[in-house]
């Protein structure tokens, strides 16, 4: 298994190079370094000299991919692409274009992101599994039918409505919690309640429906019938056999998204002014801070690949018949 | 005090900070030699760290002294001697920290020594020292620093003697420095003399300008000319500092009433009273009416009043507004969406707060801001640009059709004044009443000036060669392009509105939206056609507005601030004359002539000057809008007990829906449970299907 | 005189319509293809969803027939010129809704503006009051007193019209059923009303009647009032929501249309060919997948803006610019979403490849292209169909989020995303301006709900594994 993981990790390198090349291309085809400089230097009284100076300082005055001015291997190494990419692979993200240490920023902003993501995930799982079990238990009855329709209805509401509605109802009308913002330490809790609630509610529809189908699939299997035929109590069948087996697809589904929790939620964070990694990415795109964008994209793809590997590993753990080769 | 910032400030280095969201911090921390009087209007400069507002001494070509009233053409140099007050001390800062023997503690650190220091507050020791004239000179030299980008370097190198060459000197010195491995990237500007800024004695320095530039005094009230101690720059240039985000751009060192202790741009910035502040008292005199408004209650008391100011990151207006109403912020502006909630306009048009606001004890402050928001025509464009009579008539017709009054009413709830020319009220040269009305757009009626009718606009359009919006020669409908970067939620309404205005004349307006960079590029290349732009005054002098249409400032040719690329020889000539004139009837006359030229050529649809409405809670005192002063914080006073009491009173949560929710949940669960029990007793196999 | 305008998205929409019609004609004769669709129509929720979706599609199609009206010339001999403004057939049908704009906000069915305004009297004095609307309730003498009665009366008319139309539809259905099933008219009618038919005609009829009622209400009321109020610059919100339907449908359908060829081709190729081709395709979609989608979309939109900035003459009207941006958005959404389907198809064709009949075909030397088109493609079509239908609602929802981030459709284009985005500010107004948000919510919710119910029905019908259970 260890060898397998190493091999998968090695396989990730060409993917990461590809990702990097693509980000690089997409970014520079639309934004010349001049544009970036102008955006950073502000609106009033910007001179061409200032732009040149800005570019030179950040190493954006070199050619993008191929440097004709020098010779040998330097033709490839003395370029923006090479200089900016190589360090990423050592997880050295360098400085943002306005001179901040990106790694430090990421470490700092990870906390609020996780503070929203982890409670949302856990509470969400708990609620969704209970609802799904409830529906599976009442399968075929009106509770089930109306529950499924309710799920579809919940799925059909745009996330934007959940956020706007939640802020309006809980924050403004009922004044139960602050509308947005963030604070360090324990004070953060009062700010996090609303985003977590909304994160959970907006996910109920789709997840409950999905989990219900997992339960139904298990319920149709022979061992459940056998258990029932043996005269086991319904509650015992439900929790011991059904839940335990349905957890397999649920857990593997969760494992994939686990690493991506670090990236934070884009919508929730920007609506609630939470200084996490999601809003960090959006801000960077808006400010065209290329250094941050590529760092975040790189981080995102690494986490995604880790997620893929984790799933494979999870399969072997829950089902010993699967061998990784 | 609680306030917020919408976007993190990019630069807190006084050489670079320029935009209003930066200056609101640097203004409290750094002290330039001059400041604006907090209460007096029109705006007046008074000394801050200087002992007096300096008066220039004019010199001829050979260095001989000229009389004060010499013509600007004769003056080769003007010299300002600035005396500063002794005894002013810097805020506590590790750069000044010394050990028992008086040796600097933190000036020879290496990366290892920094250890787990990640913020300025992590340094154990701090120190201070007296402010000297050399610090001011040091900062002027920094304007030309090769690693810093001062937005005013270009402008100042035209005036300050030798500043342009000085930049080259420093560049060479810096390159040499890097080669020899010098003192870890620290370029000691004290070693390189600058002709235009010299230290005379410990408390006096001299600025020497080429020609005359009376506007310099205004610049002396901005952080660009605040003192920077060399120790700080050396401190921050040590290895490892930059890696830890410990830079001058991030942690300012000043002599002002406040110092920045927490700077986490992702969340919070905190200003705390500077314990070493030299002391200043609240002004004793103000405008007539200030005493009645309670603005002189604190006269003569020691500044500042507030101990701590916490700025939180708040990106959206809506949550800010709600939190203001709940008492978590002390002051607020008014967005047009919350206007009706806050303001009621009386039967004769006077503004007042609504009853709900009055109940909360909220106060209202208004001021016409010294800003322009205009719609510009690119004068290089073959259709809307040019100086033919036809092109002028087209622009005049459009100026009539775009109903600025309606815009102000819909989008600003009347918080704005339609502009007649680039000069906003409060700036010398602005004419009140009918004298200042633009005769090409407005006509006099019995009830005052009225926007000319669309019939006149259509007539003008026909004379311009587009009867009924169609080209007289080809019969093709006239299509104009509007270039914008608009993407925000409110922009759709604005664009629709603008489209409607042009449609009134049967002109189709094509909205060409693009990102900011593409827009900038179009402006630089001069391929835009119609665009919207704004300008916020740097200082209260007409020069700061009229230069926006000066030919030498053309965007395409000179990369300047004249976005419309307007050029009129007569206007340019008058501008150069007006620039150096003292305020008075003569200057007014010149300005009037310039206005007549502008209004006739109509390079802009003049747009409007927004009115600033701000709301303050009852515990907040001494608020008076001062659009020029960037250090107004020290005059503000709050009453924290009253605030705490009111906050508690206003924010009683409504809890009954929670109870209701619980009841509903129970109502669902109980029958379900009953049914579950019922099933339990049934034979087991019924469950499957 | 008009000049038809075919926008890029129009062309693609009609291509899609042609494909669907072609497939429908083809499937008519094949019982195994007809059966699942019949199954969809037999489910109660499914048939309801189909009726609602059809209503949306009709509006969307009407809004896709664009033209430019000619401008009248004073002398007949001159060359005809066409207005720059592009209109659609829907614009003609809704007539005055488009042009009757007020000054600013007004509530649904209001007869006066939502905010007070200073009114200057001839004698020079001013008062603040709510001014009458220019169009909303213009026909009323005394709006405060008469509006309610007028609205009730108009609703009454609408109700009568609905009853008449509903009965007519019932009559037609019964006659048709009677002829097809060779029953007596009354027997057929009884079957329908007692829900004894395979296709739940009664449900369809009820759904249709509700839609008819809404249509007649709109016809009667929207001509006299702003039934969903007006927005900040006084445009009718009802008109905006109607126009937004096309945007939503285009994003939901064209995205799939664009990505489908790639996904099917690559997916089957990877699964069938295996080896380095498989590796390459897997590499491609893993790489694409691991880049946050929002960045790809932002970059694509920026690229388009660069292109448009450099070629300003290629896009004459605001609508054309908005349209090309919409198309680009579809393309880039397609690029980010084809990977999921591709992976599914790869897995399925890997399985199918090992199936005995395909092994046999390979052994007999049948060409690969033939095996793929004859044996593999038809056997994965149900996966394609289910994915397409499932994706639709997700894409409609995604549009709203993209608008919030600022990389959605053009800000001048009517879309639910843009409406919600501006409504964000309106919710903070006091008093609250709720109608834009509500209108966008209702229309969007109905569409997405119908699409979700429809996709459930389709999945039940096409996924044999699910149907057995």
mmCIF file of C-alpha atoms in Angstrom, chain A residues 30-31 35-36 38-48 50 53-54 57-58 95-96 98-101 104-105 108-109 134 137-139 141 167 171-176 178-184 191 225 228 231-235 238 270-271 273 275 279 283 287-288, chain B residues 7-8 10-11 18 118 145-149 151-152 154-155 219 242-243 245 250 264-268 313-316 319 322-323 326 515-518 520-521 524 533 535-536 538 544 547 559 561 650-655 657-658 672 675-676 679-680 684-685 687-689:
data_model
loop_
_atom_site.group_PDB
_atom_site.id
_atom_site.type_symbol
_atom_site.label_atom_id
_atom_site.label_comp_id
_atom_site.label_asym_id
_atom_site.label_seq_id
_atom_site.Cartn_x
_atom_site.Cartn_y
_atom_site.Cartn_z
ATOM 1 C CA UNK A 30 -5.217 38.337 -20.156
ATOM 2 C CA UNK A 31 -2.962 40.335 -17.884
ATOM 3 C CA UNK A 35 -1.617 45.717 -16.228
ATOM 4 C CA UNK A 36 -0.722 44.136 -12.934
ATOM 5 C CA UNK A 38 -0.993 49.578 -12.897
ATOM 6 C CA UNK A 39 -3.569 47.874 -10.764
ATOM 7 C CA UNK A 40 -1.203 47.732 -7.837
ATOM 8 C CA UNK A 41 0.077 51.243 -8.121
ATOM 9 C CA UNK A 42 -3.349 52.840 -7.909
ATOM 10 C CA UNK A 43 -5.298 55.262 -10.028
ATOM 11 C CA UNK A 44 -3.789 58.636 -9.390
ATOM 12 C CA UNK A 45 -0.574 59.910 -10.889
ATOM 13 C CA UNK A 46 1.062 56.731 -12.157
ATOM 14 C CA UNK A 47 4.091 57.174 -14.396
ATOM 15 C CA UNK A 48 5.544 54.648 -16.872
ATOM 16 C CA UNK A 50 6.991 53.565 -11.794
ATOM 17 C CA UNK A 53 10.306 49.751 -11.527
ATOM 18 C CA UNK A 54 7.485 47.716 -10.084
ATOM 19 C CA UNK A 57 11.357 44.434 -8.502
ATOM 20 C CA UNK A 58 9.012 41.497 -8.753
ATOM 21 C CA UNK A 95 5.618 36.813 -1.529
ATOM 22 C CA UNK A 96 2.424 38.217 -2.849
ATOM 23 C CA UNK A 98 2.270 43.554 -2.550
ATOM 24 C CA UNK A 99 5.022 42.007 -0.499
ATOM 25 C CA UNK A 100 3.285 39.751 2.028
ATOM 26 C CA UNK A 101 4.523 36.291 2.899
ATOM 27 C CA UNK A 104 2.120 32.922 6.583
ATOM 28 C CA UNK A 105 -1.124 34.377 5.255
ATOM 29 C CA UNK A 108 -3.446 32.374 9.271
ATOM 30 C CA UNK A 109 -6.499 32.284 7.063
ATOM 31 C CA UNK A 134 -35.959 8.520 8.930
ATOM 32 C CA UNK A 137 -37.453 3.817 7.754
ATOM 33 C CA UNK A 138 -40.743 5.205 6.502
ATOM 34 C CA UNK A 139 -40.023 4.178 2.910
ATOM 35 C CA UNK A 141 -45.229 5.954 3.069
ATOM 36 C CA UNK A 167 -28.946 37.068 7.082
ATOM 37 C CA UNK A 171 -29.545 38.598 11.702
ATOM 38 C CA UNK A 172 -31.791 41.499 10.903
ATOM 39 C CA UNK A 173 -35.319 40.593 11.939
ATOM 40 C CA UNK A 174 -34.646 38.399 14.949
ATOM 41 C CA UNK A 175 -31.277 39.905 15.864
ATOM 42 C CA UNK A 176 -30.135 36.529 17.156
ATOM 43 C CA UNK A 178 -24.379 39.291 14.036
ATOM 44 C CA UNK A 179 -24.979 39.524 10.318
ATOM 45 C CA UNK A 180 -21.361 39.166 9.344
ATOM 46 C CA UNK A 181 -17.847 39.606 10.550
ATOM 47 C CA UNK A 182 -15.248 37.606 12.390
ATOM 48 C CA UNK A 183 -13.268 37.775 15.563
ATOM 49 C CA UNK A 184 -10.435 35.791 17.032
ATOM 50 C CA UNK A 191 -20.042 35.028 14.114
ATOM 51 C CA UNK A 225 -33.806 -9.638 5.017
ATOM 52 C CA UNK A 228 -35.315 -9.375 9.854
ATOM 53 C CA UNK A 231 -36.768 -11.711 14.220
ATOM 54 C CA UNK A 232 -34.283 -9.047 15.193
ATOM 55 C CA UNK A 233 -35.789 -5.843 16.487
ATOM 56 C CA UNK A 234 -36.297 -3.255 13.797
ATOM 57 C CA UNK A 235 -34.169 -0.712 15.662
ATOM 58 C CA UNK A 238 -31.598 -0.272 11.424
ATOM 59 C CA UNK A 270 -17.266 36.570 1.150
ATOM 60 C CA UNK A 271 -20.878 37.091 2.208
ATOM 61 C CA UNK A 273 -16.769 38.749 5.652
ATOM 62 C CA UNK A 275 -11.172 36.149 6.457
ATOM 63 C CA UNK A 279 -12.245 35.018 0.271
ATOM 64 C CA UNK A 283 -9.707 38.881 -3.418
ATOM 65 C CA UNK A 287 -6.735 42.353 -7.235
ATOM 66 C CA UNK A 288 -4.976 40.296 -9.887
ATOM 67 C CA UNK B 7 -10.485 47.020 1.625
ATOM 68 C CA UNK B 8 -7.175 46.595 3.264
ATOM 69 C CA UNK B 10 -2.100 48.721 0.354
ATOM 70 C CA UNK B 11 0.518 51.094 1.624
ATOM 71 C CA UNK B 18 -2.273 58.292 -1.180
ATOM 72 C CA UNK B 118 6.031 37.633 13.540
ATOM 73 C CA UNK B 145 14.083 56.097 -3.409
ATOM 74 C CA UNK B 146 14.684 53.478 -6.087
ATOM 75 C CA UNK B 147 12.714 50.795 -4.224
ATOM 76 C CA UNK B 148 9.688 52.891 -3.412
ATOM 77 C CA UNK B 149 7.049 54.159 -5.755
ATOM 78 C CA UNK B 151 2.872 58.639 -6.690
ATOM 79 C CA UNK B 152 3.988 62.247 -6.418
ATOM 80 C CA UNK B 154 6.882 62.687 -11.027
ATOM 81 C CA UNK B 155 5.124 65.858 -9.952
ATOM 82 C CA UNK B 219 1.301 69.109 -0.046
ATOM 83 C CA UNK B 242 10.412 41.464 4.956
ATOM 84 C CA UNK B 243 9.812 37.714 5.157
ATOM 85 C CA UNK B 245 5.762 41.139 6.803
ATOM 86 C CA UNK B 250 2.943 47.721 7.320
ATOM 87 C CA UNK B 264 -4.052 42.184 10.548
ATOM 88 C CA UNK B 265 -5.438 43.243 7.195
ATOM 89 C CA UNK B 266 -7.541 40.123 7.055
ATOM 90 C CA UNK B 267 -9.541 41.189 10.032
ATOM 91 C CA UNK B 268 -8.626 44.086 12.199
ATOM 92 C CA UNK B 313 -12.837 44.405 7.958
ATOM 93 C CA UNK B 314 -16.322 44.926 6.560
ATOM 94 C CA UNK B 315 -16.697 44.338 2.864
ATOM 95 C CA UNK B 316 -20.351 44.983 2.320
ATOM 96 C CA UNK B 319 -23.994 44.483 7.322
ATOM 97 C CA UNK B 322 -27.205 47.068 10.342
ATOM 98 C CA UNK B 323 -24.375 47.029 12.807
ATOM 99 C CA UNK B 326 -27.370 48.194 16.448
ATOM 100 C CA UNK B 515 -12.185 44.616 -16.715
ATOM 101 C CA UNK B 516 -10.248 47.392 -15.082
ATOM 102 C CA UNK B 517 -7.025 46.767 -16.961
ATOM 103 C CA UNK B 518 -8.661 46.724 -20.353
ATOM 104 C CA UNK B 520 -7.166 51.551 -18.461
ATOM 105 C CA UNK B 521 -5.598 50.365 -21.681
ATOM 106 C CA UNK B 524 -4.256 55.143 -22.458
ATOM 107 C CA UNK B 533 -14.419 59.143 -14.229
ATOM 108 C CA UNK B 535 -11.594 63.071 -9.141
ATOM 109 C CA UNK B 536 -11.132 63.657 -5.472
ATOM 110 C CA UNK B 538 -5.855 66.624 -3.103
ATOM 111 C CA UNK B 544 -6.204 70.798 -8.482
ATOM 112 C CA UNK B 547 -5.449 70.712 -14.359
ATOM 113 C CA UNK B 559 -0.010 59.749 -19.518
ATOM 114 C CA UNK B 561 -4.791 62.978 -15.582
ATOM 115 C CA UNK B 650 -31.202 48.036 21.310
ATOM 116 C CA UNK B 651 -30.128 44.472 20.860
ATOM 117 C CA UNK B 652 -32.532 42.353 22.778
ATOM 118 C CA UNK B 653 -32.791 39.246 20.661
ATOM 119 C CA UNK B 654 -36.212 38.003 19.603
ATOM 120 C CA UNK B 655 -36.275 34.500 20.968
ATOM 121 C CA UNK B 657 -39.256 31.878 17.004
ATOM 122 C CA UNK B 658 -36.689 29.530 18.508
ATOM 123 C CA UNK B 672 -43.149 9.785 14.129
ATOM 124 C CA UNK B 675 -45.611 5.363 14.504
ATOM 125 C CA UNK B 676 -42.158 3.895 15.049
ATOM 126 C CA UNK B 679 -44.124 -0.583 13.670
ATOM 127 C CA UNK B 680 -41.898 -2.208 16.217
ATOM 128 C CA UNK B 684 -40.751 -7.641 11.084
ATOM 129 C CA UNK B 685 -40.920 -8.637 7.448
ATOM 130 C CA UNK B 687 -40.787 -3.384 6.214
ATOM 131 C CA UNK B 688 -39.279 -4.500 2.951
ATOM 132 C CA UNK B 689 -40.832 -4.170 -0.431
#
